[in-house]
Amino acid sequence: VLASARSGARFARVAVESTIPYARHLEEQVLPNTGRITAAAKGLLD
């Protein structure tokens, strides 16, 4: 939505672009979590 609106707002992807694996340990690696969200937000501030 932001990209199509050309708002100029910066954004970051914290989820995967493909399907989520079924195995629990793989799910935990691809689902957004506090650490990934925080790192993405800090990256946008730099």
PDB file of N, CA and C in Angstrom:
ATOM      1  N   VAL A   1       0.830  -1.185   0.000  1.00  0.00           N
ATOM      2  CA  VAL A   1       0.000   0.000   0.000  1.00  0.00           C
ATOM      3  C   VAL A   1       0.871   1.243   0.000  1.00  0.00           C
ATOM      4  N   LEU A   2       1.891   1.279   0.844  1.00  0.00           N
ATOM      5  CA  LEU A   2       2.764   2.448   0.878  1.00  0.00           C
ATOM      6  C   LEU A   2       3.484   2.656  -0.442  1.00  0.00           C
ATOM      7  N   ALA A   3       3.990   1.586  -1.024  1.00  0.00           N
ATOM      8  CA  ALA A   3       4.726   1.708  -2.276  1.00  0.00           C
ATOM      9  C   ALA A   3       3.814   2.202  -3.391  1.00  0.00           C
ATOM     10  N   SER A   4       2.593   1.702  -3.436  1.00  0.00           N
ATOM     11  CA  SER A   4       1.695   2.122  -4.506  1.00  0.00           C
ATOM     12  C   SER A   4       1.186   3.542  -4.296  1.00  0.00           C
ATOM     13  N   ALA A   5       1.145   3.986  -3.066  1.00  0.00           N
ATOM     14  CA  ALA A   5       0.689   5.342  -2.781  1.00  0.00           C
ATOM     15  C   ALA A   5       1.800   6.363  -2.994  1.00  0.00           C
ATOM     16  N   ARG A   6       3.043   5.896  -3.138  1.00  0.00           N
ATOM     17  CA  ARG A   6       4.205   6.773  -3.322  1.00  0.00           C
ATOM     18  C   ARG A   6       4.291   7.827  -2.223  1.00  0.00           C
ATOM     19  N   SER A   7       4.072   7.392  -0.998  1.00  0.00           N
ATOM     20  CA  SER A   7       4.065   8.318   0.127  1.00  0.00           C
ATOM     21  C   SER A   7       5.457   8.758   0.536  1.00  0.00           C
ATOM     22  N   GLY A   8       6.472   8.037   0.103  1.00  0.00           N
ATOM     23  CA  GLY A   8       7.828   8.394   0.489  1.00  0.00           C
ATOM     24  C   GLY A   8       8.232   7.825   1.838  1.00  0.00           C
ATOM     25  N   ALA A   9       7.309   7.162   2.519  1.00  0.00           N
ATOM     26  CA  ALA A   9       7.624   6.574   3.823  1.00  0.00           C
ATOM     27  C   ALA A   9       8.552   5.382   3.641  1.00  0.00           C
ATOM     28  N   ARG A  10       9.519   5.248   4.534  1.00  0.00           N
ATOM     29  CA  ARG A  10      10.418   4.101   4.494  1.00  0.00           C
ATOM     30  C   ARG A  10       9.766   2.942   5.221  1.00  0.00           C
ATOM     31  N   PHE A  11      10.006   1.741   4.741  1.00  0.00           N
ATOM     32  CA  PHE A  11       9.452   0.557   5.390  1.00  0.00           C
ATOM     33  C   PHE A  11      10.436  -0.581   5.249  1.00  0.00           C
ATOM     34  N   ALA A  12      10.262  -1.617   6.073  1.00  0.00           N
ATOM     35  CA  ALA A  12      11.149  -2.781   6.052  1.00  0.00           C
ATOM     36  C   ALA A  12      10.310  -4.045   6.149  1.00  0.00           C
ATOM     37  N   ARG A  13      10.784  -5.104   5.511  1.00  0.00           N
ATOM     38  CA  ARG A  13      10.101  -6.396   5.584  1.00  0.00           C
ATOM     39  C   ARG A  13      10.650  -7.169   6.781  1.00  0.00           C
ATOM     40  N   VAL A  14       9.755  -7.656   7.632  1.00  0.00           N
ATOM     41  CA  VAL A  14      10.172  -8.474   8.772  1.00  0.00           C
ATOM     42  C   VAL A  14       9.596  -9.883   8.679  1.00  0.00           C
ATOM     43  N   ALA A  15       8.868 -10.156   7.626  1.00  0.00           N
ATOM     44  CA  ALA A  15       8.316 -11.492   7.386  1.00  0.00           C
ATOM     45  C   ALA A  15       8.923 -12.044   6.100  1.00  0.00           C
ATOM     46  N   VAL A  16       8.647 -13.280   5.815  1.00  0.00           N
ATOM     47  CA  VAL A  16       9.195 -13.915   4.616  1.00  0.00           C
ATOM     48  C   VAL A  16       8.341 -13.586   3.396  1.00  0.00           C
ATOM     49  N   GLU A  17       8.948 -13.681   2.216  1.00  0.00           N
ATOM     50  CA  GLU A  17       8.219 -13.435   0.977  1.00  0.00           C
ATOM     51  C   GLU A  17       7.541 -14.696   0.456  1.00  0.00           C
ATOM     52  N   SER A  18       7.940 -15.853   0.953  1.00  0.00           N
ATOM     53  CA  SER A  18       7.369 -17.109   0.472  1.00  0.00           C
ATOM     54  C   SER A  18       6.521 -17.750   1.571  1.00  0.00           C
ATOM     55  N   THR A  19       6.143 -18.989   1.367  1.00  0.00           N
ATOM     56  CA  THR A  19       5.316 -19.684   2.353  1.00  0.00           C
ATOM     57  C   THR A  19       6.100 -19.972   3.634  1.00  0.00           C
ATOM     58  N   ILE A  20       5.383 -20.091   4.716  1.00  0.00           N
ATOM     59  CA  ILE A  20       5.993 -20.369   6.016  1.00  0.00           C
ATOM     60  C   ILE A  20       6.145 -21.875   6.170  1.00  0.00           C
ATOM     61  N   PRO A  21       7.326 -22.346   6.575  1.00  0.00           N
ATOM     62  CA  PRO A  21       7.527 -23.788   6.757  1.00  0.00           C
ATOM     63  C   PRO A  21       6.676 -24.336   7.900  1.00  0.00           C
ATOM     64  N   TYR A  22       6.369 -25.622   7.834  1.00  0.00           N
ATOM     65  CA  TYR A  22       5.526 -26.251   8.847  1.00  0.00           C
ATOM     66  C   TYR A  22       6.299 -26.615  10.108  1.00  0.00           C
ATOM     67  N   ALA A  23       7.572 -26.933   9.992  1.00  0.00           N
ATOM     68  CA  ALA A  23       8.363 -27.343  11.155  1.00  0.00           C
ATOM     69  C   ALA A  23       8.496 -26.178  12.137  1.00  0.00           C
ATOM     70  N   ARG A  24       8.227 -26.425  13.407  1.00  0.00           N
ATOM     71  CA  ARG A  24       8.214 -25.381  14.433  1.00  0.00           C
ATOM     72  C   ARG A  24       9.531 -24.610  14.480  1.00  0.00           C
ATOM     73  N   HIS A  25      10.667 -25.299  14.446  1.00  0.00           N
ATOM     74  CA  HIS A  25      11.945 -24.587  14.552  1.00  0.00           C
ATOM     75  C   HIS A  25      12.194 -23.705  13.323  1.00  0.00           C
ATOM     76  N   LEU A  26      11.656 -24.075  12.179  1.00  0.00           N
ATOM     77  CA  LEU A  26      11.787 -23.232  10.987  1.00  0.00           C
ATOM     78  C   LEU A  26      10.797 -22.071  11.027  1.00  0.00           C
ATOM     79  N   GLU A  27       9.624 -22.306  11.577  1.00  0.00           N
ATOM     80  CA  GLU A  27       8.638 -21.232  11.743  1.00  0.00           C
ATOM     81  C   GLU A  27       9.228 -20.103  12.568  1.00  0.00           C
ATOM     82  N   GLU A  28       9.886 -20.462  13.656  1.00  0.00           N
ATOM     83  CA  GLU A  28      10.449 -19.457  14.555  1.00  0.00           C
ATOM     84  C   GLU A  28      11.522 -18.614  13.873  1.00  0.00           C
ATOM     85  N   GLN A  29      12.168 -19.160  12.850  1.00  0.00           N
ATOM     86  CA  GLN A  29      13.203 -18.418  12.136  1.00  0.00           C
ATOM     87  C   GLN A  29      12.620 -17.422  11.137  1.00  0.00           C
ATOM     88  N   VAL A  30      11.404 -17.637  10.668  1.00  0.00           N
ATOM     89  CA  VAL A  30      10.852 -16.775   9.623  1.00  0.00           C
ATOM     90  C   VAL A  30       9.743 -15.834  10.091  1.00  0.00           C
ATOM     91  N   LEU A  31       9.065 -16.160  11.183  1.00  0.00           N
ATOM     92  CA  LEU A  31       7.996 -15.289  11.658  1.00  0.00           C
ATOM     93  C   LEU A  31       8.565 -14.036  12.314  1.00  0.00           C
ATOM     94  N   PRO A  32       7.880 -12.897  12.175  1.00  0.00           N
ATOM     95  CA  PRO A  32       8.341 -11.676  12.839  1.00  0.00           C
ATOM     96  C   PRO A  32       8.392 -11.883  14.349  1.00  0.00           C
ATOM     97  N   ASN A  33       9.401 -11.329  14.966  1.00  0.00           N
ATOM     98  CA  ASN A  33       9.518 -11.380  16.418  1.00  0.00           C
ATOM     99  C   ASN A  33      10.076 -10.042  16.891  1.00  0.00           C
ATOM    100  N   THR A  34      10.157  -9.865  18.175  1.00  0.00           N
ATOM    101  CA  THR A  34      10.602  -8.593  18.726  1.00  0.00           C
ATOM    102  C   THR A  34      11.979  -8.197  18.216  1.00  0.00           C
ATOM    103  N   GLY A  35      12.905  -9.134  18.168  1.00  0.00           N
ATOM    104  CA  GLY A  35      14.262  -8.835  17.720  1.00  0.00           C
ATOM    105  C   GLY A  35      14.316  -8.383  16.275  1.00  0.00           C
ATOM    106  N   ARG A  36      13.601  -9.071  15.393  1.00  0.00           N
ATOM    107  CA  ARG A  36      13.602  -8.706  13.970  1.00  0.00           C
ATOM    108  C   ARG A  36      12.909  -7.372  13.736  1.00  0.00           C
ATOM    109  N   ILE A  37      11.828  -7.128  14.454  1.00  0.00           N
ATOM    110  CA  ILE A  37      11.112  -5.859  14.302  1.00  0.00           C
ATOM    111  C   ILE A  37      11.972  -4.706  14.802  1.00  0.00           C
ATOM    112  N   THR A  38      12.618  -4.888  15.958  1.00  0.00           N
ATOM    113  CA  THR A  38      13.494  -3.854  16.507  1.00  0.00           C
ATOM    114  C   THR A  38      14.660  -3.570  15.573  1.00  0.00           C
ATOM    115  N   ALA A  39      15.289  -4.608  15.043  1.00  0.00           N
ATOM    116  CA  ALA A  39      16.417  -4.428  14.123  1.00  0.00           C
ATOM    117  C   ALA A  39      15.977  -3.700  12.859  1.00  0.00           C
ATOM    118  N   ALA A  40      14.812  -4.033  12.340  1.00  0.00           N
ATOM    119  CA  ALA A  40      14.307  -3.364  11.140  1.00  0.00           C
ATOM    120  C   ALA A  40      14.027  -1.890  11.414  1.00  0.00           C
ATOM    121  N   ALA A  41      13.428  -1.601  12.565  1.00  0.00           N
ATOM    122  CA  ALA A  41      13.136  -0.208  12.919  1.00  0.00           C
ATOM    123  C   ALA A  41      14.423   0.596  13.085  1.00  0.00           C
ATOM    124  N   LYS A  42      15.414   0.013  13.748  1.00  0.00           N
ATOM    125  CA  LYS A  42      16.697   0.705  13.910  1.00  0.00           C
ATOM    126  C   LYS A  42      17.371   0.917  12.561  1.00  0.00           C
ATOM    127  N   GLY A  43      17.254  -0.056  11.662  1.00  0.00           N
ATOM    128  CA  GLY A  43      17.823   0.083  10.329  1.00  0.00           C
ATOM    129  C   GLY A  43      17.186   1.221   9.549  1.00  0.00           C
ATOM    130  N   LEU A  44      15.901   1.449   9.764  1.00  0.00           N
ATOM    131  CA  LEU A  44      15.215   2.551   9.087  1.00  0.00           C
ATOM    132  C   LEU A  44      15.646   3.906   9.631  1.00  0.00           C
ATOM    133  N   LEU A  45      16.087   3.932  10.881  1.00  0.00           N
ATOM    134  CA  LEU A  45      16.509   5.197  11.486  1.00  0.00           C
ATOM    135  C   LEU A  45      17.905   5.614  11.061  1.00  0.00           C
ATOM    136  N   ASP A  46      18.697   4.676  10.577  1.00  0.00           N
ATOM    137  CA  ASP A  46      20.071   4.995  10.155  1.00  0.00           C
ATOM    138  C   ASP A  46      20.096   5.702   8.823  1.00  0.00           C
TER     139      ASP A  46
END
